[in-house]
């Protein structure tokens, strides 16, 4: 999934320079109002072909975008080899796996959980928060109690491999929350279904070896994810503190509302972040945005050139695309 990863399965896709520059985004037909689009589109951060395949099953059988993004997000959450999401996620400094996730639909209904321990599928708990409570966000023990009350199963999420990696890290206890291959990554997934409904989900175990209690952008509506059914959707991955500072995903949707394409909006958000940080510091920061307009147009942009995303449409069956970036 991630070029931030050092694991073999996440080896960085070396697409040709042609592919990288020639297909920064796909353009699909624009539709007015609430008319039927008939062409679902799905994008997810990183090399997420399995997640896209699960979500695509829902979209291609005329399912709702919300079900698609939830089903997609559950794939890496359940994968013990994925060390940045769900089961198998790298723990915090105390050796505890804590998970964050959120979900949002075209009507701006949303649910979120943060600092959740012992439950594999935070995205589904977030959906329950959205559908079964009057709230948007539950954290920590309260979120866990709620999950248990909804029938979610408690389980140990720290795999032997992640524990071993943490113990190795403990030897130096060096925490560098910047571009640090293998230490951070997230799945953000955006879908436009055949009836023109947009939804998104975002799920993560957060930055590896973070301070206990740290929450990043991923469960924060407007930072790690934002959806406006009339405009578009955006999601983020990378150093979460940076996205929170500029309310990144919301910023992108607002830029799209004001006429920018998803590509232009992602670029503007990254440039804003870089101008606030200064180029020297920003060079060390891995941050990437992915956006989808309500007409099915996709955009992506990142600080450094490690970001890739996966697109599915009737013409693109889970194709991994290298994102353009500010720094080379
Ligand atoms: N954005 C996530 C966080 O800050 C981590 C990541 O995407 O790598 O928790």
mmCIF file of C-alpha atoms and ligand atoms in Angstrom:
data_model
loop_
_atom_site.group_PDB
_atom_site.id
_atom_site.type_symbol
_atom_site.label_atom_id
_atom_site.label_comp_id
_atom_site.label_asym_id
_atom_site.label_seq_id
_atom_site.Cartn_x
_atom_site.Cartn_y
_atom_site.Cartn_z
ATOM 1 C CA UNK A 1 0.000 0.000 0.000
ATOM 2 C CA UNK A 2 2.567 2.536 0.963
ATOM 3 C CA UNK A 3 5.875 3.757 -0.208
ATOM 4 C CA UNK A 4 6.355 4.855 3.409
ATOM 5 C CA UNK A 5 6.529 1.160 4.110
ATOM 6 C CA UNK A 6 9.687 -0.823 4.056
ATOM 7 C CA UNK A 7 7.963 -4.182 3.696
ATOM 8 C CA UNK A 8 8.366 -6.196 0.513
ATOM 9 C CA UNK A 9 4.686 -6.342 -0.273
ATOM 10 C CA UNK A 10 4.624 -2.601 -0.361
ATOM 11 C CA UNK A 11 7.472 -2.143 -2.703
ATOM 12 C CA UNK A 12 7.131 1.131 -4.365
ATOM 13 C CA UNK A 13 5.613 0.915 -7.825
ATOM 14 C CA UNK A 14 8.052 2.069 -10.409
ATOM 15 C CA UNK A 15 5.735 3.343 -13.060
ATOM 16 C CA UNK A 16 7.335 4.829 -16.077
ATOM 17 C CA UNK A 17 7.781 8.572 -16.148
ATOM 18 C CA UNK A 18 5.227 8.539 -18.922
ATOM 19 C CA UNK A 19 2.558 6.894 -16.792
ATOM 20 C CA UNK A 20 3.320 9.191 -13.886
ATOM 21 C CA UNK A 21 2.932 12.347 -15.875
ATOM 22 C CA UNK A 22 0.470 11.268 -18.512
ATOM 23 C CA UNK A 23 -2.248 10.005 -16.132
ATOM 24 C CA UNK A 24 -2.231 12.259 -13.102
ATOM 25 C CA UNK A 25 -6.027 11.975 -13.085
ATOM 26 C CA UNK A 26 -8.893 10.578 -15.040
ATOM 27 C CA UNK A 27 -11.729 12.636 -16.306
ATOM 28 C CA UNK A 28 -15.192 11.172 -16.463
ATOM 29 C CA UNK A 29 -18.358 12.692 -17.704
ATOM 30 C CA UNK A 30 -19.850 15.578 -15.827
ATOM 31 C CA UNK A 31 -23.448 15.225 -14.711
ATOM 32 C CA UNK A 32 -25.892 17.844 -13.588
ATOM 33 C CA UNK A 33 -27.975 17.803 -10.389
ATOM 34 C CA UNK A 34 -29.024 14.413 -9.122
ATOM 35 C CA UNK A 35 -29.083 12.655 -12.438
ATOM 36 C CA UNK A 36 -27.836 9.097 -12.722
ATOM 37 C CA UNK A 37 -24.200 8.795 -13.540
ATOM 38 C CA UNK A 38 -24.076 5.096 -14.226
ATOM 39 C CA UNK A 39 -20.278 4.964 -13.950
ATOM 40 C CA UNK A 40 -19.006 4.228 -10.481
ATOM 41 C CA UNK A 41 -15.524 5.450 -9.561
ATOM 42 C CA UNK A 42 -13.442 4.427 -6.589
ATOM 43 C CA UNK A 43 -10.058 5.682 -5.425
ATOM 44 C CA UNK A 44 -7.971 4.735 -2.442
ATOM 45 C CA UNK A 45 -4.649 5.851 -1.066
ATOM 46 C CA UNK A 46 -1.612 3.699 -1.789
ATOM 47 C CA UNK A 47 -1.457 0.304 -3.441
ATOM 48 C CA UNK A 48 -4.791 -0.944 -2.252
ATOM 49 C CA UNK A 49 -5.917 -3.297 -4.980
ATOM 50 C CA UNK A 50 -7.497 -5.815 -2.586
ATOM 51 C CA UNK A 51 -9.442 -3.094 -0.802
ATOM 52 C CA UNK A 52 -10.574 -1.653 -4.113
ATOM 53 C CA UNK A 53 -11.643 -5.102 -5.307
ATOM 54 C CA UNK A 54 -13.838 -5.559 -2.212
ATOM 55 C CA UNK A 55 -15.354 -2.095 -2.596
ATOM 56 C CA UNK A 56 -15.815 -2.560 -6.319
ATOM 57 C CA UNK A 57 -17.926 -5.652 -5.715
ATOM 58 C CA UNK A 58 -20.424 -3.394 -3.948
ATOM 59 C CA UNK A 59 -20.290 -0.624 -6.551
ATOM 60 C CA UNK A 60 -20.526 -2.924 -9.531
ATOM 61 C CA UNK A 61 -23.652 -4.550 -8.148
ATOM 62 C CA UNK A 62 -25.317 -1.156 -7.873
ATOM 63 C CA UNK A 63 -24.549 -0.841 -4.153
ATOM 64 C CA UNK A 64 -24.254 2.399 -2.206
ATOM 65 C CA UNK A 65 -20.915 4.218 -2.001
ATOM 66 C CA UNK A 66 -21.061 4.096 1.816
ATOM 67 C CA UNK A 67 -21.162 0.284 1.836
ATOM 68 C CA UNK A 68 -18.375 0.210 -0.728
ATOM 69 C CA UNK A 69 -15.956 2.367 1.269
ATOM 70 C CA UNK A 70 -16.671 0.461 4.474
ATOM 71 C CA UNK A 71 -16.094 -2.900 2.790
ATOM 72 C CA UNK A 72 -12.918 -1.595 1.187
ATOM 73 C CA UNK A 73 -11.505 -0.212 4.441
ATOM 74 C CA UNK A 74 -12.166 -3.474 6.259
ATOM 75 C CA UNK A 75 -9.710 -5.323 4.008
ATOM 76 C CA UNK A 76 -6.452 -3.740 5.286
ATOM 77 C CA UNK A 77 -7.965 -3.547 8.786
ATOM 78 C CA UNK A 78 -8.136 -7.348 8.845
ATOM 79 C CA UNK A 79 -4.751 -7.918 7.221
ATOM 80 C CA UNK A 80 -2.056 -8.708 9.827
ATOM 81 C CA UNK A 81 0.648 -7.932 7.271
ATOM 82 C CA UNK A 82 -0.552 -4.386 6.924
ATOM 83 C CA UNK A 83 1.370 -2.662 9.679
ATOM 84 C CA UNK A 84 -0.374 0.693 9.537
ATOM 85 C CA UNK A 85 -4.049 -0.221 9.720
ATOM 86 C CA UNK A 86 -6.117 -2.374 12.079
ATOM 87 C CA UNK A 87 -4.911 -5.823 13.100
ATOM 88 C CA UNK A 88 -1.116 -5.939 12.876
ATOM 89 C CA UNK A 89 -0.797 -2.139 13.029
ATOM 90 C CA UNK A 90 2.429 -0.953 14.641
ATOM 91 C CA UNK A 91 1.838 0.097 18.246
ATOM 92 C CA UNK A 92 2.538 3.330 20.094
ATOM 93 C CA UNK A 93 5.587 3.840 22.305
ATOM 94 C CA UNK A 94 3.997 1.794 25.078
ATOM 95 C CA UNK A 95 3.493 -1.156 22.745
ATOM 96 C CA UNK A 96 -0.262 -0.585 22.494
ATOM 97 C CA UNK A 97 -2.107 -0.628 19.164
ATOM 98 C CA UNK A 98 -4.584 2.257 19.034
ATOM 99 C CA UNK A 99 -6.822 2.782 16.020
ATOM 100 C CA UNK A 100 -8.559 5.771 14.435
ATOM 101 C CA UNK A 101 -11.193 5.806 11.687
ATOM 102 C CA UNK A 102 -14.060 7.762 10.223
ATOM 103 C CA UNK A 103 -16.719 7.481 7.556
ATOM 104 C CA UNK A 104 -18.926 10.033 5.802
ATOM 105 C CA UNK A 105 -21.743 9.959 3.245
ATOM 106 C CA UNK A 106 -23.105 12.295 0.600
ATOM 107 C CA UNK A 107 -25.467 13.993 3.040
ATOM 108 C CA UNK A 108 -22.590 14.807 5.399
ATOM 109 C CA UNK A 109 -23.706 12.177 7.879
ATOM 110 C CA UNK A 110 -20.507 11.087 9.562
ATOM 111 C CA UNK A 111 -19.122 8.954 12.351
ATOM 112 C CA UNK A 112 -15.695 8.666 13.860
ATOM 113 C CA UNK A 113 -13.731 6.798 16.501
ATOM 114 C CA UNK A 114 -10.280 7.514 17.876
ATOM 115 C CA UNK A 115 -7.814 5.929 20.281
ATOM 116 C CA UNK A 116 -9.674 2.625 20.114
ATOM 117 C CA UNK A 117 -7.952 -0.471 21.462
ATOM 118 C CA UNK A 118 -8.821 -4.132 20.987
ATOM 119 C CA UNK A 119 -11.204 -3.912 18.037
ATOM 120 C CA UNK A 120 -10.155 -4.803 14.528
ATOM 121 C CA UNK A 121 -12.667 -2.787 12.509
ATOM 122 C CA UNK A 122 -12.806 0.831 13.657
ATOM 123 C CA UNK A 123 -14.366 1.879 10.345
ATOM 124 C CA UNK A 124 -17.443 -0.218 11.120
ATOM 125 C CA UNK A 125 -17.594 1.122 14.678
ATOM 126 C CA UNK A 126 -17.432 4.633 13.187
ATOM 127 C CA UNK A 127 -20.346 3.745 10.947
ATOM 128 C CA UNK A 128 -22.322 2.557 13.974
ATOM 129 C CA UNK A 129 -21.539 5.847 15.745
ATOM 130 C CA UNK A 130 -22.958 7.614 12.702
ATOM 131 C CA UNK A 131 -26.063 5.458 12.427
ATOM 132 C CA UNK A 132 -26.911 4.544 16.010
ATOM 133 C CA UNK A 133 -25.918 7.527 18.147
ATOM 134 C CA UNK A 134 -26.692 11.241 18.137
ATOM 135 C CA UNK A 135 -22.922 11.888 18.102
ATOM 136 C CA UNK A 136 -20.188 12.112 15.514
ATOM 137 C CA UNK A 137 -17.150 11.003 17.460
ATOM 138 C CA UNK A 138 -16.397 8.592 20.287
ATOM 139 C CA UNK A 139 -12.931 8.039 21.687
ATOM 140 C CA UNK A 140 -11.033 5.589 23.866
ATOM 141 C CA UNK A 141 -12.927 3.625 26.490
ATOM 142 C CA UNK A 142 -16.269 5.102 25.518
ATOM 143 C CA UNK A 143 -15.802 4.019 21.909
ATOM 144 C CA UNK A 144 -14.755 0.554 23.075
ATOM 145 C CA UNK A 145 -17.776 0.209 25.356
ATOM 146 C CA UNK A 146 -19.997 1.273 22.507
ATOM 147 C CA UNK A 147 -18.323 -1.220 20.146
ATOM 148 C CA UNK A 148 -18.831 -4.046 22.639
ATOM 149 C CA UNK A 149 -22.480 -3.050 23.066
ATOM 150 C CA UNK A 150 -22.923 -3.333 19.288
ATOM 151 C CA UNK A 151 -21.533 -6.847 19.234
ATOM 152 C CA UNK A 152 -18.016 -6.118 17.991
ATOM 153 C CA UNK A 153 -15.543 -8.711 19.222
ATOM 154 C CA UNK A 154 -12.621 -7.725 21.456
ATOM 155 C CA UNK A 155 -9.297 -9.120 20.289
ATOM 156 C CA UNK A 156 -5.579 -8.659 20.585
ATOM 157 C CA UNK A 157 -4.334 -6.583 17.668
ATOM 158 C CA UNK A 158 -0.602 -6.722 18.361
ATOM 159 C CA UNK A 159 0.894 -9.396 16.117
ATOM 160 C CA UNK A 160 4.229 -11.058 16.900
ATOM 161 C CA UNK A 161 5.811 -9.197 13.975
ATOM 162 C CA UNK A 162 4.602 -5.798 15.145
ATOM 163 C CA UNK A 163 5.690 -6.569 18.702
ATOM 164 C CA UNK A 164 9.114 -7.564 17.430
ATOM 165 C CA UNK A 165 9.385 -4.338 15.419
ATOM 166 C CA UNK A 166 8.377 -2.291 18.471
ATOM 167 C CA UNK A 167 10.977 -4.028 20.672
ATOM 168 C CA UNK A 168 13.590 -3.290 18.050
ATOM 169 C CA UNK A 169 12.492 0.350 18.004
ATOM 170 C CA UNK A 170 12.697 0.473 21.815
ATOM 171 C CA UNK A 171 16.448 -0.089 21.667
ATOM 172 C CA UNK A 172 16.904 3.457 20.366
ATOM 173 C CA UNK A 173 13.429 4.832 21.098
ATOM 174 C CA UNK A 174 13.939 7.337 18.334
ATOM 175 C CA UNK A 175 10.727 8.986 17.235
ATOM 176 C CA UNK A 176 10.807 10.860 14.002
ATOM 177 C CA UNK A 177 7.309 11.794 12.929
ATOM 178 C CA UNK A 178 8.459 12.872 9.478
ATOM 179 C CA UNK A 179 9.043 11.004 6.281
ATOM 180 C CA UNK A 180 10.111 7.739 7.759
ATOM 181 C CA UNK A 181 9.619 4.721 5.563
ATOM 182 C CA UNK A 182 7.671 1.992 7.306
ATOM 183 C CA UNK A 183 6.326 4.194 10.046
ATOM 184 C CA UNK A 184 3.172 5.728 8.734
ATOM 185 C CA UNK A 185 0.474 5.153 6.230
ATOM 186 C CA UNK A 186 -3.298 5.054 6.101
ATOM 187 C CA UNK A 187 -6.095 3.995 3.825
ATOM 188 C CA UNK A 188 -8.423 6.729 2.693
ATOM 189 C CA UNK A 189 -11.052 5.521 0.239
ATOM 190 C CA UNK A 190 -13.528 7.586 -1.768
ATOM 191 C CA UNK A 191 -16.369 6.268 -3.881
ATOM 192 C CA UNK A 192 -18.948 7.611 -6.285
ATOM 193 C CA UNK A 193 -21.649 5.043 -6.920
ATOM 194 C CA UNK A 194 -23.780 4.469 -9.988
ATOM 195 C CA UNK A 195 -26.536 6.660 -8.572
ATOM 196 C CA UNK A 196 -24.207 9.603 -8.041
ATOM 197 C CA UNK A 197 -23.782 9.203 -4.273
ATOM 198 C CA UNK A 198 -20.375 10.049 -2.827
ATOM 199 C CA UNK A 199 -18.920 8.551 0.362
ATOM 200 C CA UNK A 200 -15.539 8.197 2.002
ATOM 201 C CA UNK A 201 -13.760 6.343 4.783
ATOM 202 C CA UNK A 202 -10.380 6.629 6.399
ATOM 203 C CA UNK A 203 -8.728 4.154 8.788
ATOM 204 C CA UNK A 204 -5.310 3.875 10.423
ATOM 205 C CA UNK A 205 -3.250 2.724 13.365
ATOM 206 C CA UNK A 206 -1.624 6.152 13.099
ATOM 207 C CA UNK A 207 2.030 6.997 13.254
ATOM 208 C CA UNK A 208 4.077 4.088 14.526
ATOM 209 C CA UNK A 209 5.534 4.576 18.017
ATOM 210 C CA UNK A 210 3.474 7.714 18.528
ATOM 211 C CA UNK A 211 2.937 9.058 22.045
ATOM 212 C CA UNK A 212 0.256 7.148 23.903
ATOM 213 C CA UNK A 213 -2.991 9.040 23.340
ATOM 214 C CA UNK A 214 -1.880 10.736 20.132
ATOM 215 C CA UNK A 215 -4.596 11.057 17.504
ATOM 216 C CA UNK A 216 -3.816 12.160 13.958
ATOM 217 C CA UNK A 217 -5.912 13.474 11.111
ATOM 218 C CA UNK A 218 -7.536 10.218 10.042
ATOM 219 C CA UNK A 219 -10.588 10.258 12.368
ATOM 220 C CA UNK A 220 -10.951 14.050 12.199
ATOM 221 C CA UNK A 221 -13.760 15.038 9.850
ATOM 222 C CA UNK A 222 -12.343 17.791 7.642
ATOM 223 C CA UNK A 223 -8.714 16.783 8.134
ATOM 224 C CA UNK A 224 -8.306 13.122 7.092
ATOM 225 C CA UNK A 225 -11.629 12.958 5.249
ATOM 226 C CA UNK A 226 -14.376 15.197 3.996
ATOM 227 C CA UNK A 227 -17.357 14.536 1.749
ATOM 228 C CA UNK A 228 -19.906 16.966 0.364
ATOM 229 C CA UNK A 229 -22.362 15.204 -1.927
ATOM 230 C CA UNK A 230 -22.899 18.382 -3.949
ATOM 231 C CA UNK A 231 -19.210 18.950 -4.606
ATOM 232 C CA UNK A 232 -16.794 16.094 -4.004
ATOM 233 C CA UNK A 233 -14.683 14.264 -1.467
ATOM 234 C CA UNK A 234 -11.102 14.299 -0.277
ATOM 235 C CA UNK A 235 -8.900 12.202 1.955
ATOM 236 C CA UNK A 236 -5.343 12.335 3.233
ATOM 237 C CA UNK A 237 -2.375 10.253 4.276
ATOM 238 C CA UNK A 238 0.959 11.090 5.836
ATOM 239 C CA UNK A 239 1.934 13.159 8.843
ATOM 240 C CA UNK A 240 -1.492 13.812 10.347
ATOM 241 C CA UNK A 241 -0.539 16.881 12.332
ATOM 242 C CA UNK A 242 0.048 18.722 9.046
ATOM 243 C CA UNK A 243 -3.383 17.907 7.630
ATOM 244 C CA UNK A 244 -5.074 18.976 10.842
ATOM 245 C CA UNK A 245 -3.281 22.346 10.741
ATOM 246 C CA UNK A 246 -4.826 23.230 7.388
ATOM 247 C CA UNK A 247 -8.071 21.220 7.752
ATOM 248 C CA UNK A 248 -6.777 19.621 4.559
ATOM 249 C CA UNK A 249 -9.643 17.514 3.250
ATOM 250 C CA UNK A 250 -12.224 20.199 3.949
ATOM 251 C CA UNK A 251 -9.978 22.778 2.326
ATOM 252 C CA UNK A 252 -9.826 20.689 -0.839
ATOM 253 C CA UNK A 253 -13.598 20.238 -1.021
ATOM 254 C CA UNK A 254 -14.076 23.983 -0.538
ATOM 255 C CA UNK A 255 -11.573 24.719 -3.295
ATOM 256 C CA UNK A 256 -13.521 22.364 -5.550
ATOM 257 C CA UNK A 257 -16.737 24.137 -4.577
ATOM 258 C CA UNK A 258 -15.111 27.326 -5.798
ATOM 259 C CA UNK A 259 -14.348 25.856 -9.180
ATOM 260 C CA UNK A 260 -10.971 24.130 -8.834
ATOM 261 C CA UNK A 261 -10.599 20.666 -10.313
ATOM 262 C CA UNK A 262 -9.719 17.909 -7.818
ATOM 263 C CA UNK A 263 -6.145 18.038 -9.128
ATOM 264 C CA UNK A 264 -5.844 21.807 -8.717
ATOM 265 C CA UNK A 265 -7.414 21.620 -5.265
ATOM 266 C CA UNK A 266 -4.987 18.939 -4.039
ATOM 267 C CA UNK A 267 -2.055 20.948 -5.380
ATOM 268 C CA UNK A 268 -3.245 24.124 -3.713
ATOM 269 C CA UNK A 269 -3.668 22.394 -0.344
ATOM 270 C CA UNK A 270 -0.177 20.887 -0.506
ATOM 271 C CA UNK A 271 1.291 24.264 -1.509
ATOM 272 C CA UNK A 272 -0.490 25.945 1.388
ATOM 273 C CA UNK A 273 0.929 23.401 3.784
ATOM 274 C CA UNK A 274 4.408 23.857 2.349
ATOM 275 C CA UNK A 275 4.230 27.641 2.471
ATOM 276 C CA UNK A 276 3.256 27.487 6.149
ATOM 277 C CA UNK A 277 6.105 25.128 6.985
ATOM 278 C CA UNK A 278 8.740 26.550 4.704
ATOM 279 C CA UNK A 279 10.274 24.453 1.965
ATOM 280 C CA UNK A 280 13.175 23.178 4.019
ATOM 281 C CA UNK A 281 11.069 21.611 6.726
ATOM 282 C CA UNK A 282 8.292 20.568 4.351
ATOM 283 C CA UNK A 283 10.798 18.527 2.375
ATOM 284 C CA UNK A 284 10.906 16.072 5.282
ATOM 285 C CA UNK A 285 7.137 15.785 5.515
ATOM 286 C CA UNK A 286 5.248 13.073 3.707
ATOM 287 C CA UNK A 287 1.731 14.328 3.137
ATOM 288 C CA UNK A 288 -0.595 13.378 0.302
ATOM 289 C CA UNK A 289 -4.140 14.223 -0.703
ATOM 290 C CA UNK A 290 -6.554 12.365 -2.930
ATOM 291 C CA UNK A 291 -9.798 13.893 -4.221
ATOM 292 C CA UNK A 292 -12.834 12.837 -6.221
ATOM 293 C CA UNK A 293 -15.395 15.250 -7.625
ATOM 294 C CA UNK A 294 -19.080 14.475 -7.833
ATOM 295 C CA UNK A 295 -18.638 14.187 -11.578
ATOM 296 C CA UNK A 296 -16.059 11.429 -11.146
ATOM 297 C CA UNK A 297 -12.878 13.406 -11.733
ATOM 298 C CA UNK A 298 -9.865 12.340 -9.673
ATOM 299 C CA UNK A 299 -6.919 14.382 -8.401
ATOM 300 C CA UNK A 300 -3.880 13.545 -6.278
ATOM 301 C CA UNK A 301 -0.833 15.428 -5.071
ATOM 302 C CA UNK A 302 1.825 14.900 -2.447
ATOM 303 C CA UNK A 303 4.773 16.682 -0.903
ATOM 304 C CA UNK A 304 7.387 14.119 -1.935
ATOM 305 C CA UNK A 305 7.321 11.651 -4.782
ATOM 306 C CA UNK A 306 6.403 8.505 -2.880
ATOM 307 C CA UNK A 307 2.641 8.622 -3.085
ATOM 308 C CA UNK A 308 0.580 6.297 -5.205
ATOM 309 C CA UNK A 309 -3.118 5.575 -5.277
ATOM 310 C CA UNK A 310 -5.431 2.915 -6.672
ATOM 311 C CA UNK A 311 -8.316 3.682 -8.988
ATOM 312 C CA UNK A 312 -11.231 1.506 -10.042
ATOM 313 C CA UNK A 313 -13.827 2.347 -12.655
ATOM 314 C CA UNK A 314 -15.484 0.408 -15.446
ATOM 315 C CA UNK A 315 -12.320 1.099 -17.446
ATOM 316 C CA UNK A 316 -9.721 0.772 -14.700
ATOM 317 C CA UNK A 317 -9.788 -2.393 -12.661
ATOM 318 C CA UNK A 318 -7.791 -1.464 -9.572
ATOM 319 C CA UNK A 319 -4.984 0.343 -11.344
ATOM 320 C CA UNK A 320 -2.146 1.810 -9.266
ATOM 321 C CA UNK A 321 -1.154 5.325 -10.289
ATOM 322 C CA UNK A 322 1.865 7.329 -9.199
ATOM 323 C CA UNK A 323 0.827 10.736 -7.892
ATOM 324 C CA UNK A 324 2.561 13.909 -9.000
ATOM 325 C CA UNK A 325 4.377 15.700 -6.182
ATOM 326 C CA UNK A 326 5.787 19.087 -5.203
ATOM 327 C CA UNK A 327 9.301 17.821 -4.463
ATOM 328 C CA UNK A 328 10.976 15.251 -6.658
HETATM 329 N N1 LIG B 1 -2.306 10.157 8.684
HETATM 330 C C1 LIG B 1 -2.019 9.114 9.635
HETATM 331 C C2 LIG B 1 -1.828 9.729 10.994
HETATM 332 O O1 LIG B 1 -1.243 10.789 11.086
HETATM 333 C C3 LIG B 1 -0.827 8.307 9.312
HETATM 334 C C4 LIG B 1 -0.549 8.028 7.871
HETATM 335 O O2 LIG B 1 -1.302 8.306 6.982
HETATM 336 O O3 LIG B 1 0.498 7.500 7.565
HETATM 337 O O4 LIG B 1 -2.191 9.107 11.977
#
